[in-house]
Amino acid sequence: MEPATMAWTLAAAGFALVYWFVWVMGAAEVQGKRAVDLQMGSIADDKVGDRYSQYWSFFRSPKETAAAATAEKVPAFVDTFYNLVTDIYEWGWGQSFHFSPSLPGRSHRDATRVHEERVADLLQAGPGKRLLDVGCGVGGPMRAIAAHSGSHVVGITINEYQVNRARAHNRKAGLDARCEVVCGNFMAMPFPDASFDGAYSIEATCHAPSLRDVYGEVFRVLKPAGLYVSYEWVTTPLYRADDPAHVEAIHGIERGDALPGLRRQDEIAAVAKEVGFEVVKELDLALPPAHPWWTRLKMGRLSYWRNSLVIRALTLLRVAPKGVSEVHEMLYETAHHLTRGGETGIFTPMHMVLLRKPETTTTTAA
Protein backbone atom coordinates (compact mmCIF):
# COMPACT_ATOMS: atom_id res chain seq x y z
CA MET A 1 0.00 0.00 0.00
CA GLU A 2 1.30 3.45 -0.95
CA PRO A 3 2.32 5.66 2.03
CA ALA A 4 -0.23 8.30 1.08
CA THR A 5 -3.01 5.72 0.85
CA MET A 6 -1.99 4.21 4.17
CA ALA A 7 -1.99 7.64 5.81
CA TRP A 8 -5.47 8.42 4.49
CA THR A 9 -6.71 5.00 5.62
CA LEU A 10 -5.35 5.49 9.13
CA ALA A 11 -6.77 9.00 9.30
CA ALA A 12 -10.20 7.75 8.22
CA ALA A 13 -10.09 4.92 10.76
CA GLY A 14 -9.05 7.36 13.49
CA PHE A 15 -11.85 9.74 12.59
CA ALA A 16 -14.36 6.87 12.61
CA LEU A 17 -13.23 5.80 16.08
CA VAL A 18 -13.45 9.33 17.46
CA TYR A 19 -16.86 9.80 15.86
CA TRP A 20 -18.13 6.55 17.36
CA PHE A 21 -16.82 7.10 20.87
CA VAL A 22 -17.65 10.80 21.11
CA TRP A 23 -20.72 11.48 18.98
CA VAL A 24 -22.42 8.10 18.77
CA MET A 25 -21.66 6.74 22.24
CA GLY A 26 -24.10 8.55 24.50
CA ALA A 27 -25.67 7.27 27.70
CA ALA A 28 -25.10 3.56 28.24
CA GLU A 29 -28.74 2.65 27.73
CA VAL A 30 -30.70 5.78 26.81
CA GLN A 31 -29.09 8.41 24.62
CA GLY A 32 -29.73 11.15 27.16
CA LYS A 33 -26.25 12.63 26.98
CA ARG A 34 -23.40 12.56 24.51
CA ALA A 35 -19.79 12.96 25.53
CA VAL A 36 -19.55 16.28 23.68
CA ASP A 37 -22.44 17.64 25.78
CA LEU A 38 -20.92 16.96 29.21
CA GLN A 39 -21.36 19.82 31.66
CA MET A 40 -20.83 20.22 35.39
CA GLY A 41 -24.44 21.12 36.14
CA SER A 42 -24.88 24.79 37.01
CA ILE A 43 -21.21 25.26 37.96
CA ALA A 44 -19.36 27.72 35.72
CA ASP A 45 -16.60 26.05 33.71
CA ASP A 46 -13.84 28.02 35.43
CA LYS A 47 -15.13 27.03 38.90
CA VAL A 48 -15.29 23.25 38.43
CA GLY A 49 -11.82 22.56 39.82
CA ASP A 50 -12.43 24.69 42.92
CA ARG A 51 -15.82 23.09 43.62
CA TYR A 52 -14.37 19.61 43.23
CA SER A 53 -11.56 20.42 45.68
CA GLN A 54 -14.05 21.83 48.19
CA TYR A 55 -16.23 18.75 47.86
CA TRP A 56 -13.32 16.35 48.31
CA SER A 57 -12.07 18.22 51.38
CA PHE A 58 -15.50 18.14 53.00
CA PHE A 59 -16.14 14.43 52.49
CA ARG A 60 -12.58 13.27 53.21
CA SER A 61 -13.72 11.98 56.62
CA PRO A 62 -17.43 11.22 55.98
CA LYS A 63 -18.41 10.30 59.54
CA GLU A 64 -17.29 13.74 60.72
CA THR A 65 -19.74 15.41 58.34
CA ALA A 66 -22.65 14.01 60.33
CA ALA A 67 -21.59 15.99 63.41
CA ALA A 68 -23.85 18.81 64.50
CA ALA A 69 -21.31 21.44 63.50
CA THR A 70 -21.19 20.31 59.87
CA ALA A 71 -24.53 18.56 59.22
CA GLU A 72 -26.16 21.77 58.07
CA LYS A 73 -23.53 22.05 55.31
CA VAL A 74 -24.24 18.59 53.88
CA PRO A 75 -27.18 19.58 51.59
CA ALA A 76 -25.08 22.25 49.85
CA PHE A 77 -22.26 19.79 49.21
CA VAL A 78 -24.71 17.12 47.99
CA ASP A 79 -25.99 19.76 45.56
CA THR A 80 -22.39 20.35 44.44
CA PHE A 81 -21.84 16.61 44.04
CA TYR A 82 -24.81 16.27 41.68
CA ASN A 83 -23.69 19.29 39.69
CA LEU A 84 -20.39 17.48 39.21
CA VAL A 85 -21.67 14.00 38.40
CA THR A 86 -25.14 14.23 36.81
CA ASP A 87 -24.01 14.45 33.18
CA ILE A 88 -21.36 11.75 33.64
CA TYR A 89 -23.99 9.48 35.23
CA GLU A 90 -26.36 10.05 32.30
CA TRP A 91 -23.62 9.53 29.74
CA GLY A 92 -22.21 6.36 31.25
CA TRP A 93 -25.12 4.85 33.17
CA GLY A 94 -28.51 6.13 32.04
CA GLN A 95 -31.34 8.17 33.53
CA SER A 96 -31.90 6.00 36.63
CA PHE A 97 -29.16 6.70 39.16
CA HIS A 98 -29.40 3.47 41.13
CA PHE A 99 -28.46 -0.21 41.14
CA SER A 100 -30.62 -3.27 40.61
CA PRO A 101 -30.11 -7.04 40.84
CA SER A 102 -28.95 -8.43 37.51
CA LEU A 103 -31.39 -10.63 35.62
CA PRO A 104 -29.93 -13.61 33.70
CA GLY A 105 -30.40 -13.26 29.98
CA ARG A 106 -31.80 -9.74 30.24
CA SER A 107 -30.28 -6.31 29.80
CA HIS A 108 -29.31 -3.86 32.53
CA ARG A 109 -32.12 -1.66 31.28
CA ASP A 110 -34.66 -4.44 31.84
CA ALA A 111 -33.27 -5.10 35.33
CA THR A 112 -33.55 -1.41 36.17
CA ARG A 113 -37.16 -1.24 34.99
CA VAL A 114 -38.17 -4.34 36.99
CA HIS A 115 -36.52 -2.91 40.12
CA GLU A 116 -38.46 0.34 39.71
CA GLU A 117 -41.78 -1.28 38.87
CA ARG A 118 -41.49 -3.31 42.07
CA VAL A 119 -41.86 0.01 43.93
CA ALA A 120 -45.13 0.80 42.18
CA ASP A 121 -46.47 -2.67 42.96
CA LEU A 122 -45.50 -2.43 46.64
CA LEU A 123 -47.28 0.92 46.88
CA GLN A 124 -50.35 -0.52 45.16
CA ALA A 125 -50.11 2.46 42.82
CA GLY A 126 -52.67 3.09 40.13
CA PRO A 127 -54.55 5.76 38.19
CA GLY A 128 -55.77 8.57 40.41
CA LYS A 129 -53.01 8.06 42.99
CA ARG A 130 -50.56 10.86 43.77
CA LEU A 131 -47.05 9.61 44.60
CA LEU A 132 -43.96 11.38 45.91
CA ASP A 133 -40.46 10.53 44.63
CA VAL A 134 -38.09 11.52 47.46
CA GLY A 135 -34.79 12.39 45.78
CA CYS A 136 -35.81 11.94 42.15
CA GLY A 137 -32.57 12.76 40.30
CA VAL A 138 -33.27 13.26 36.59
CA GLY A 139 -36.47 11.25 36.91
CA GLY A 140 -35.74 7.82 35.44
CA PRO A 141 -37.68 5.91 38.16
CA MET A 142 -40.43 8.52 38.15
CA ARG A 143 -41.17 7.98 34.47
CA ALA A 144 -41.02 4.19 34.77
CA ILE A 145 -43.40 4.18 37.75
CA ALA A 146 -45.81 6.66 36.17
CA ALA A 147 -45.90 4.65 32.93
CA HIS A 148 -46.30 1.33 34.76
CA SER A 149 -48.96 2.41 37.24
CA GLY A 150 -50.78 5.33 35.67
CA SER A 151 -50.20 7.35 38.84
CA HIS A 152 -49.29 11.02 39.04
CA VAL A 153 -45.75 11.36 40.40
CA VAL A 154 -44.17 14.43 41.99
CA GLY A 155 -40.39 14.33 42.41
CA ILE A 156 -38.19 16.46 44.63
CA THR A 157 -34.43 16.98 44.20
CA ILE A 158 -32.09 19.48 45.79
CA ASN A 159 -30.30 20.13 42.50
CA GLU A 160 -31.72 22.72 40.10
CA TYR A 161 -29.81 21.28 37.14
CA GLN A 162 -31.45 17.90 37.72
CA VAL A 163 -34.85 19.59 37.85
CA ASN A 164 -34.32 20.99 34.37
CA ARG A 165 -32.97 17.68 33.05
CA ALA A 166 -35.91 15.75 34.52
CA ARG A 167 -38.46 18.14 33.04
CA ALA A 168 -36.83 17.86 29.62
CA HIS A 169 -36.89 14.05 29.82
CA ASN A 170 -40.52 14.11 30.97
CA ARG A 171 -41.52 16.18 27.95
CA LYS A 172 -39.56 13.98 25.58
CA ALA A 173 -41.23 10.86 27.02
CA GLY A 174 -44.68 12.45 26.75
CA LEU A 175 -45.16 12.12 30.52
CA ASP A 176 -44.96 15.76 31.59
CA ALA A 177 -48.70 15.75 32.39
CA ARG A 178 -48.18 12.94 34.92
CA CYS A 179 -44.67 13.74 36.18
CA GLU A 180 -43.69 17.00 37.84
CA VAL A 181 -40.45 18.01 39.52
CA VAL A 182 -39.78 20.41 42.38
CA CYS A 183 -36.45 21.76 43.61
CA GLY A 184 -36.12 21.44 47.37
CA ASN A 185 -34.60 19.75 50.40
CA PHE A 186 -36.33 16.49 51.32
CA MET A 187 -35.64 17.20 55.00
CA ALA A 188 -37.93 20.26 54.78
CA MET A 189 -40.32 19.64 51.89
CA PRO A 190 -42.57 22.38 50.45
CA PHE A 191 -45.73 20.22 50.47
CA PRO A 192 -48.84 20.40 52.64
CA ASP A 193 -49.59 17.78 55.29
CA ALA A 194 -51.34 14.61 54.10
CA SER A 195 -51.02 15.49 50.40
CA PHE A 196 -49.75 12.19 48.92
CA ASP A 197 -51.28 8.71 48.63
CA GLY A 198 -47.87 7.04 48.61
CA ALA A 199 -44.15 7.81 48.55
CA TYR A 200 -40.87 6.14 47.69
CA SER A 201 -37.13 6.82 47.73
CA ILE A 202 -34.64 4.84 45.68
CA GLU A 203 -31.09 5.05 47.05
CA ALA A 204 -31.55 8.71 47.94
CA THR A 205 -31.99 9.16 51.71
CA CYS A 206 -28.39 7.99 52.26
CA HIS A 207 -27.40 11.61 51.54
CA ALA A 208 -29.31 12.91 54.56
CA PRO A 209 -27.33 13.65 57.73
CA SER A 210 -30.49 12.73 59.67
CA LEU A 211 -32.68 9.85 58.46
CA ARG A 212 -35.20 10.77 61.14
CA ASP A 213 -35.73 14.18 59.53
CA VAL A 214 -36.39 12.66 56.10
CA TYR A 215 -38.73 9.96 57.39
CA GLY A 216 -40.49 12.53 59.55
CA GLU A 217 -41.17 14.69 56.51
CA VAL A 218 -42.43 11.74 54.47
CA PHE A 219 -44.68 10.78 57.37
CA ARG A 220 -46.04 14.33 57.49
CA VAL A 221 -46.93 14.61 53.78
CA LEU A 222 -48.48 11.11 53.52
CA LYS A 223 -52.20 10.64 53.92
CA PRO A 224 -53.32 8.32 56.75
CA ALA A 225 -52.83 4.66 55.71
CA GLY A 226 -50.40 5.82 53.00
CA LEU A 227 -47.49 3.53 52.10
CA TYR A 228 -43.83 4.46 51.79
CA VAL A 229 -41.13 2.21 50.32
CA SER A 230 -37.44 3.00 50.48
CA TYR A 231 -34.34 1.32 49.08
CA GLU A 232 -31.57 2.17 51.56
CA TRP A 233 -27.77 2.14 51.34
CA VAL A 234 -26.52 0.41 54.51
CA THR A 235 -23.74 -1.67 55.98
CA THR A 236 -24.75 -5.26 56.73
CA PRO A 237 -24.01 -7.40 59.81
CA LEU A 238 -20.96 -8.76 57.92
CA TYR A 239 -19.20 -5.39 58.21
CA ARG A 240 -16.36 -5.32 60.75
CA ALA A 241 -15.13 -1.94 61.93
CA ASP A 242 -11.84 -3.54 63.02
CA ASP A 243 -11.10 -4.88 59.51
CA PRO A 244 -9.00 -2.31 57.57
CA ALA A 245 -10.19 -3.66 54.20
CA HIS A 246 -13.82 -3.27 55.26
CA VAL A 247 -13.21 0.25 56.54
CA GLU A 248 -11.40 1.26 53.35
CA ALA A 249 -14.28 0.02 51.16
CA ILE A 250 -16.99 1.75 53.21
CA HIS A 251 -15.08 5.01 53.51
CA GLY A 252 -14.42 4.90 49.77
CA ILE A 253 -18.15 4.56 49.10
CA GLU A 254 -18.94 7.44 51.46
CA ARG A 255 -16.30 9.78 50.00
CA GLY A 256 -17.17 9.10 46.38
CA ASP A 257 -20.95 9.33 46.76
CA ALA A 258 -21.44 12.38 49.02
CA LEU A 259 -22.56 10.38 52.04
CA PRO A 260 -22.34 11.82 55.57
CA GLY A 261 -21.87 8.27 56.91
CA LEU A 262 -23.50 4.96 55.99
CA ARG A 263 -26.06 3.63 58.45
CA ARG A 264 -26.31 0.11 59.81
CA GLN A 265 -28.97 -2.17 58.43
CA ASP A 266 -30.67 -2.52 61.82
CA GLU A 267 -31.07 1.25 62.23
CA ILE A 268 -33.57 1.77 59.40
CA ALA A 269 -36.72 0.16 60.82
CA ALA A 270 -35.95 1.61 64.26
CA VAL A 271 -35.90 5.16 62.88
CA ALA A 272 -39.11 4.51 60.93
CA LYS A 273 -40.88 3.41 64.10
CA GLU A 274 -39.59 6.46 66.00
CA VAL A 275 -41.38 8.85 63.64
CA GLY A 276 -44.63 6.83 63.78
CA PHE A 277 -44.50 4.42 60.85
CA GLU A 278 -45.63 0.82 61.01
CA VAL A 279 -43.09 -1.55 59.42
CA VAL A 280 -44.97 -3.72 56.94
CA LYS A 281 -41.98 -5.44 55.37
CA GLU A 282 -38.19 -5.32 55.52
CA LEU A 283 -35.89 -7.19 53.15
CA ASP A 284 -32.42 -6.91 51.64
CA LEU A 285 -33.15 -7.24 47.93
CA ALA A 286 -29.49 -8.02 47.24
CA LEU A 287 -29.56 -11.37 49.04
CA PRO A 288 -29.88 -14.66 47.10
CA PRO A 289 -31.71 -15.71 45.04
CA ALA A 290 -31.08 -12.19 43.70
CA HIS A 291 -28.16 -12.01 41.28
CA PRO A 292 -25.25 -9.60 41.91
CA TRP A 293 -26.08 -5.91 41.53
CA TRP A 294 -22.40 -4.94 41.18
CA THR A 295 -21.64 -6.82 37.94
CA ARG A 296 -22.45 -3.71 35.93
CA LEU A 297 -19.71 -1.82 37.78
CA LYS A 298 -17.00 -4.19 36.63
CA MET A 299 -15.94 -1.96 33.81
CA GLY A 300 -13.12 -3.48 31.77
CA ARG A 301 -9.83 -1.66 31.61
CA LEU A 302 -10.37 -1.06 27.89
CA SER A 303 -13.73 0.63 28.52
CA TYR A 304 -12.23 2.72 31.31
CA TRP A 305 -9.32 3.92 29.21
CA ARG A 306 -11.64 4.59 26.28
CA ASN A 307 -13.89 6.81 28.38
CA SER A 308 -10.94 8.45 30.09
CA LEU A 309 -9.27 9.26 26.78
CA VAL A 310 -12.50 10.70 25.39
CA ILE A 311 -12.91 12.96 28.42
CA ARG A 312 -9.25 14.05 28.39
CA ALA A 313 -9.45 14.83 24.68
CA LEU A 314 -12.65 16.84 25.10
CA THR A 315 -11.09 18.74 28.01
CA LEU A 316 -7.96 19.48 25.94
CA LEU A 317 -10.15 20.73 23.09
CA ARG A 318 -12.14 22.85 25.62
CA VAL A 319 -15.33 21.04 24.65
CA ALA A 320 -15.70 19.72 28.20
CA PRO A 321 -14.89 21.93 31.21
CA LYS A 322 -11.64 21.48 33.11
CA GLY A 323 -12.20 19.18 36.07
CA VAL A 324 -14.38 16.59 34.33
CA SER A 325 -11.44 14.20 34.16
CA GLU A 326 -10.89 14.39 37.94
CA VAL A 327 -14.57 13.72 38.61
CA HIS A 328 -14.49 10.73 36.24
CA GLU A 329 -11.44 9.34 38.08
CA MET A 330 -13.23 9.75 41.43
CA LEU A 331 -16.27 7.84 40.18
CA TYR A 332 -14.08 5.08 38.75
CA GLU A 333 -12.33 4.61 42.10
CA THR A 334 -15.69 4.66 43.88
CA ALA A 335 -16.91 1.88 41.59
CA HIS A 336 -14.07 -0.30 42.89
CA HIS A 337 -15.13 0.32 46.49
CA LEU A 338 -18.77 -0.39 45.68
CA THR A 339 -17.82 -3.61 43.93
CA ARG A 340 -15.73 -4.66 46.91
CA GLY A 341 -18.63 -3.88 49.23
CA GLY A 342 -20.95 -6.03 47.15
CA GLU A 343 -18.56 -8.95 46.71
CA THR A 344 -17.80 -9.15 50.44
CA GLY A 345 -21.44 -8.65 51.39
CA ILE A 346 -20.62 -5.84 53.84
CA PHE A 347 -22.72 -3.30 51.91
CA THR A 348 -26.07 -3.28 50.15
CA PRO A 349 -27.68 -0.43 48.19
CA MET A 350 -31.13 -2.02 48.29
CA HIS A 351 -32.22 -2.71 51.84
CA MET A 352 -35.96 -2.36 51.29
CA VAL A 353 -38.42 -1.16 53.92
CA LEU A 354 -42.15 -0.92 53.29
CA LEU A 355 -43.79 1.40 55.79
CA ARG A 356 -47.35 2.49 56.51
CA LYS A 357 -48.65 5.64 58.13
CA PRO A 358 -51.36 4.58 60.63
CA GLU A 359 -54.98 5.51 60.03
CA THR A 360 -54.81 7.63 63.17
CA THR A 361 -51.60 9.18 64.50
CA THR A 362 -50.65 10.35 67.95
CA THR A 363 -49.59 13.93 68.56
CA THR A 364 -46.02 12.78 69.29
CA ALA A 365 -45.69 10.82 66.06
CA ALA A 366 -47.21 13.61 63.96
Coordinates of C-alpha atoms in Angstrom, one line a residue:
M1 CA 0.0 0.0 0.0
E2 CA 1.3 3.5 -0.9
P3 CA 2.3 5.7 2.0
A4 CA -0.2 8.3 1.1
T5 CA -3.0 5.7 0.8
M6 CA -2.0 4.2 4.2
A7 CA -2.0 7.6 5.8
W8 CA -5.5 8.4 4.5
T9 CA -6.7 5.0 5.6
L10 CA -5.3 5.5 9.1
A11 CA -6.8 9.0 9.3
A12 CA -10.2 7.7 8.2
A13 CA -10.1 4.9 10.8
G14 CA -9.1 7.4 13.5
F15 CA -11.9 9.7 12.6
A16 CA -14.4 6.9 12.6
L17 CA -13.2 5.8 16.1
V18 CA -13.4 9.3 17.5
Y19 CA -16.9 9.8 15.9
W20 CA -18.1 6.5 17.4
F21 CA -16.8 7.1 20.9
V22 CA -17.7 10.8 21.1
W23 CA -20.7 11.5 19.0
V24 CA -22.4 8.1 18.8
M25 CA -21.7 6.7 22.2
G26 CA -24.1 8.6 24.5
A27 CA -25.7 7.3 27.7
A28 CA -25.1 3.6 28.2
E29 CA -28.7 2.7 27.7
V30 CA -30.7 5.8 26.8
Q31 CA -29.1 8.4 24.6
G32 CA -29.7 11.1 27.2
K33 CA -26.3 12.6 27.0
R34 CA -23.4 12.6 24.5
A35 CA -19.8 13.0 25.5
V36 CA -19.6 16.3 23.7
D37 CA -22.4 17.6 25.8
L38 CA -20.9 17.0 29.2
Q39 CA -21.4 19.8 31.7
M40 CA -20.8 20.2 35.4
G41 CA -24.4 21.1 36.1
S42 CA -24.9 24.8 37.0
I43 CA -21.2 25.3 38.0
A44 CA -19.4 27.7 35.7
D45 CA -16.6 26.1 33.7
D46 CA -13.8 28.0 35.4
K47 CA -15.1 27.0 38.9
V48 CA -15.3 23.3 38.4
G49 CA -11.8 22.6 39.8
D50 CA -12.4 24.7 42.9
R51 CA -15.8 23.1 43.6
Y52 CA -14.4 19.6 43.2
S53 CA -11.6 20.4 45.7
Q54 CA -14.0 21.8 48.2
Y55 CA -16.2 18.8 47.9
W56 CA -13.3 16.4 48.3
S57 CA -12.1 18.2 51.4
F58 CA -15.5 18.1 53.0
F59 CA -16.1 14.4 52.5
R60 CA -12.6 13.3 53.2
S61 CA -13.7 12.0 56.6
P62 CA -17.4 11.2 56.0
K63 CA -18.4 10.3 59.5
E64 CA -17.3 13.7 60.7
T65 CA -19.7 15.4 58.3
A66 CA -22.7 14.0 60.3
A67 CA -21.6 16.0 63.4
A68 CA -23.9 18.8 64.5
A69 CA -21.3 21.4 63.5
T70 CA -21.2 20.3 59.9
A71 CA -24.5 18.6 59.2
E72 CA -26.2 21.8 58.1
K73 CA -23.5 22.0 55.3
V74 CA -24.2 18.6 53.9
P75 CA -27.2 19.6 51.6
A76 CA -25.1 22.2 49.8
F77 CA -22.3 19.8 49.2
V78 CA -24.7 17.1 48.0
D79 CA -26.0 19.8 45.6
T80 CA -22.4 20.3 44.4
F81 CA -21.8 16.6 44.0
Y82 CA -24.8 16.3 41.7
N83 CA -23.7 19.3 39.7
L84 CA -20.4 17.5 39.2
V85 CA -21.7 14.0 38.4
T86 CA -25.1 14.2 36.8
D87 CA -24.0 14.5 33.2
I88 CA -21.4 11.8 33.6
Y89 CA -24.0 9.5 35.2
E90 CA -26.4 10.1 32.3
W91 CA -23.6 9.5 29.7
G92 CA -22.2 6.4 31.2
W93 CA -25.1 4.8 33.2
G94 CA -28.5 6.1 32.0
Q95 CA -31.3 8.2 33.5
S96 CA -31.9 6.0 36.6
F97 CA -29.2 6.7 39.2
H98 CA -29.4 3.5 41.1
F99 CA -28.5 -0.2 41.1
S100 CA -30.6 -3.3 40.6
P101 CA -30.1 -7.0 40.8
S102 CA -29.0 -8.4 37.5
L103 CA -31.4 -10.6 35.6
P104 CA -29.9 -13.6 33.7
G105 CA -30.4 -13.3 30.0
R106 CA -31.8 -9.7 30.2
S107 CA -30.3 -6.3 29.8
H108 CA -29.3 -3.9 32.5
R109 CA -32.1 -1.7 31.3
D110 CA -34.7 -4.4 31.8
A111 CA -33.3 -5.1 35.3
T112 CA -33.6 -1.4 36.2
R113 CA -37.2 -1.2 35.0
V114 CA -38.2 -4.3 37.0
H115 CA -36.5 -2.9 40.1
E116 CA -38.5 0.3 39.7
E117 CA -41.8 -1.3 38.9
R118 CA -41.5 -3.3 42.1
V119 CA -41.9 0.0 43.9
A120 CA -45.1 0.8 42.2
D121 CA -46.5 -2.7 43.0
L122 CA -45.5 -2.4 46.6
L123 CA -47.3 0.9 46.9
Q124 CA -50.4 -0.5 45.2
A125 CA -50.1 2.5 42.8
G126 CA -52.7 3.1 40.1
P127 CA -54.6 5.8 38.2
G128 CA -55.8 8.6 40.4
K129 CA -53.0 8.1 43.0
R130 CA -50.6 10.9 43.8
L131 CA -47.1 9.6 44.6
L132 CA -44.0 11.4 45.9
D133 CA -40.5 10.5 44.6
V134 CA -38.1 11.5 47.5
G135 CA -34.8 12.4 45.8
C136 CA -35.8 11.9 42.2
G137 CA -32.6 12.8 40.3
V138 CA -33.3 13.3 36.6
G139 CA -36.5 11.3 36.9
G140 CA -35.7 7.8 35.4
P141 CA -37.7 5.9 38.2
M142 CA -40.4 8.5 38.1
R143 CA -41.2 8.0 34.5
A144 CA -41.0 4.2 34.8
I145 CA -43.4 4.2 37.7
A146 CA -45.8 6.7 36.2
A147 CA -45.9 4.7 32.9
H148 CA -46.3 1.3 34.8
S149 CA -49.0 2.4 37.2
G150 CA -50.8 5.3 35.7
S151 CA -50.2 7.3 38.8
H152 CA -49.3 11.0 39.0
V153 CA -45.7 11.4 40.4
V154 CA -44.2 14.4 42.0
G155 CA -40.4 14.3 42.4
I156 CA -38.2 16.5 44.6
T157 CA -34.4 17.0 44.2
I158 CA -32.1 19.5 45.8
N159 CA -30.3 20.1 42.5
E160 CA -31.7 22.7 40.1
Y161 CA -29.8 21.3 37.1
Q162 CA -31.4 17.9 37.7
V163 CA -34.8 19.6 37.9
N164 CA -34.3 21.0 34.4
R165 CA -33.0 17.7 33.1
A166 CA -35.9 15.8 34.5
R167 CA -38.5 18.1 33.0
A168 CA -36.8 17.9 29.6
H169 CA -36.9 14.0 29.8
N170 CA -40.5 14.1 31.0
R171 CA -41.5 16.2 27.9
K172 CA -39.6 14.0 25.6
A173 CA -41.2 10.9 27.0
G174 CA -44.7 12.5 26.7
L175 CA -45.2 12.1 30.5
D176 CA -45.0 15.8 31.6
A177 CA -48.7 15.8 32.4
R178 CA -48.2 12.9 34.9
C179 CA -44.7 13.7 36.2
E180 CA -43.7 17.0 37.8
V181 CA -40.4 18.0 39.5
V182 CA -39.8 20.4 42.4
C183 CA -36.5 21.8 43.6
G184 CA -36.1 21.4 47.4
N185 CA -34.6 19.8 50.4
F186 CA -36.3 16.5 51.3
M187 CA -35.6 17.2 55.0
A188 CA -37.9 20.3 54.8
M189 CA -40.3 19.6 51.9
P190 CA -42.6 22.4 50.5
F191 CA -45.7 20.2 50.5
P192 CA -48.8 20.4 52.6
D193 CA -49.6 17.8 55.3
A194 CA -51.3 14.6 54.1
S195 CA -51.0 15.5 50.4
F196 CA -49.7 12.2 48.9
D197 CA -51.3 8.7 48.6
G198 CA -47.9 7.0 48.6
A199 CA -44.2 7.8 48.6
Y200 CA -40.9 6.1 47.7
S201 CA -37.1 6.8 47.7
I202 CA -34.6 4.8 45.7
E203 CA -31.1 5.0 47.0
A204 CA -31.6 8.7 47.9
T205 CA -32.0 9.2 51.7
C206 CA -28.4 8.0 52.3
H207 CA -27.4 11.6 51.5
A208 CA -29.3 12.9 54.6
P209 CA -27.3 13.6 57.7
S210 CA -30.5 12.7 59.7
L211 CA -32.7 9.9 58.5
R212 CA -35.2 10.8 61.1
D213 CA -35.7 14.2 59.5
V214 CA -36.4 12.7 56.1
Y215 CA -38.7 10.0 57.4
G216 CA -40.5 12.5 59.6
E217 CA -41.2 14.7 56.5
V218 CA -42.4 11.7 54.5
F219 CA -44.7 10.8 57.4
R220 CA -46.0 14.3 57.5
V221 CA -46.9 14.6 53.8
L222 CA -48.5 11.1 53.5
K223 CA -52.2 10.6 53.9
P224 CA -53.3 8.3 56.8
A225 CA -52.8 4.7 55.7
G226 CA -50.4 5.8 53.0
L227 CA -47.5 3.5 52.1
Y228 CA -43.8 4.5 51.8
V229 CA -41.1 2.2 50.3
S230 CA -37.4 3.0 50.5
Y231 CA -34.3 1.3 49.1
E232 CA -31.6 2.2 51.6
W233 CA -27.8 2.1 51.3
V234 CA -26.5 0.4 54.5
T235 CA -23.7 -1.7 56.0
T236 CA -24.7 -5.3 56.7
P237 CA -24.0 -7.4 59.8
L238 CA -21.0 -8.8 57.9
Y239 CA -19.2 -5.4 58.2
R240 CA -16.4 -5.3 60.8
A241 CA -15.1 -1.9 61.9
D242 CA -11.8 -3.5 63.0
D243 CA -11.1 -4.9 59.5
P244 CA -9.0 -2.3 57.6
A245 CA -10.2 -3.7 54.2
H246 CA -13.8 -3.3 55.3
V247 CA -13.2 0.3 56.5
E248 CA -11.4 1.3 53.3
A249 CA -14.3 0.0 51.2
I250 CA -17.0 1.7 53.2
H251 CA -15.1 5.0 53.5
G252 CA -14.4 4.9 49.8
I253 CA -18.1 4.6 49.1
E254 CA -18.9 7.4 51.5
R255 CA -16.3 9.8 50.0
G256 CA -17.2 9.1 46.4
D257 CA -21.0 9.3 46.8
A258 CA -21.4 12.4 49.0
L259 CA -22.6 10.4 52.0
P260 CA -22.3 11.8 55.6
G261 CA -21.9 8.3 56.9
L262 CA -23.5 5.0 56.0
R263 CA -26.1 3.6 58.5
R264 CA -26.3 0.1 59.8
Q265 CA -29.0 -2.2 58.4
D266 CA -30.7 -2.5 61.8
E267 CA -31.1 1.2 62.2
I268 CA -33.6 1.8 59.4
A269 CA -36.7 0.2 60.8
A270 CA -36.0 1.6 64.3
V271 CA -35.9 5.2 62.9
A272 CA -39.1 4.5 60.9
K273 CA -40.9 3.4 64.1
E274 CA -39.6 6.5 66.0
V275 CA -41.4 8.8 63.6
G276 CA -44.6 6.8 63.8
F277 CA -44.5 4.4 60.8
E278 CA -45.6 0.8 61.0
V279 CA -43.1 -1.5 59.4
V280 CA -45.0 -3.7 56.9
K281 CA -42.0 -5.4 55.4
E282 CA -38.2 -5.3 55.5
L283 CA -35.9 -7.2 53.2
D284 CA -32.4 -6.9 51.6
L285 CA -33.2 -7.2 47.9
A286 CA -29.5 -8.0 47.2
L287 CA -29.6 -11.4 49.0
P288 CA -29.9 -14.7 47.1
P289 CA -31.7 -15.7 45.0
A290 CA -31.1 -12.2 43.7
H291 CA -28.2 -12.0 41.3
P292 CA -25.3 -9.6 41.9
W293 CA -26.1 -5.9 41.5
W294 CA -22.4 -4.9 41.2
T295 CA -21.6 -6.8 37.9
R296 CA -22.4 -3.7 35.9
L297 CA -19.7 -1.8 37.8
K298 CA -17.0 -4.2 36.6
M299 CA -15.9 -2.0 33.8
G300 CA -13.1 -3.5 31.8
R301 CA -9.8 -1.7 31.6
L302 CA -10.4 -1.1 27.9
S303 CA -13.7 0.6 28.5
Y304 CA -12.2 2.7 31.3
W305 CA -9.3 3.9 29.2
R306 CA -11.6 4.6 26.3
N307 CA -13.9 6.8 28.4
S308 CA -10.9 8.5 30.1
L309 CA -9.3 9.3 26.8
V310 CA -12.5 10.7 25.4
I311 CA -12.9 13.0 28.4
R312 CA -9.3 14.1 28.4
A313 CA -9.5 14.8 24.7
L314 CA -12.6 16.8 25.1
T315 CA -11.1 18.7 28.0
L316 CA -8.0 19.5 25.9
L317 CA -10.1 20.7 23.1
R318 CA -12.1 22.8 25.6
V319 CA -15.3 21.0 24.6
A320 CA -15.7 19.7 28.2
P321 CA -14.9 21.9 31.2
K322 CA -11.6 21.5 33.1
G323 CA -12.2 19.2 36.1
V324 CA -14.4 16.6 34.3
S325 CA -11.4 14.2 34.2
E326 CA -10.9 14.4 37.9
V327 CA -14.6 13.7 38.6
H328 CA -14.5 10.7 36.2
E329 CA -11.4 9.3 38.1
M330 CA -13.2 9.7 41.4
L331 CA -16.3 7.8 40.2
Y332 CA -14.1 5.1 38.7
E333 CA -12.3 4.6 42.1
T334 CA -15.7 4.7 43.9
A335 CA -16.9 1.9 41.6
H336 CA -14.1 -0.3 42.9
H337 CA -15.1 0.3 46.5
L338 CA -18.8 -0.4 45.7
T339 CA -17.8 -3.6 43.9
R340 CA -15.7 -4.7 46.9
G341 CA -18.6 -3.9 49.2
G342 CA -21.0 -6.0 47.1
E343 CA -18.6 -8.9 46.7
T344 CA -17.8 -9.2 50.4
G345 CA -21.4 -8.7 51.4
I346 CA -20.6 -5.8 53.8
F347 CA -22.7 -3.3 51.9
T348 CA -26.1 -3.3 50.1
P349 CA -27.7 -0.4 48.2
M350 CA -31.1 -2.0 48.3
H351 CA -32.2 -2.7 51.8
M352 CA -36.0 -2.4 51.3
V353 CA -38.4 -1.2 53.9
L354 CA -42.2 -0.9 53.3
L355 CA -43.8 1.4 55.8
R356 CA -47.3 2.5 56.5
K357 CA -48.7 5.6 58.1
P358 CA -51.4 4.6 60.6
E359 CA -55.0 5.5 60.0
T360 CA -54.8 7.6 63.2
T361 CA -51.6 9.2 64.5
T362 CA -50.7 10.4 68.0
T363 CA -49.6 13.9 68.6
T364 CA -46.0 12.8 69.3
A365 CA -45.7 10.8 66.1
A366 CA -47.2 13.6 64.0

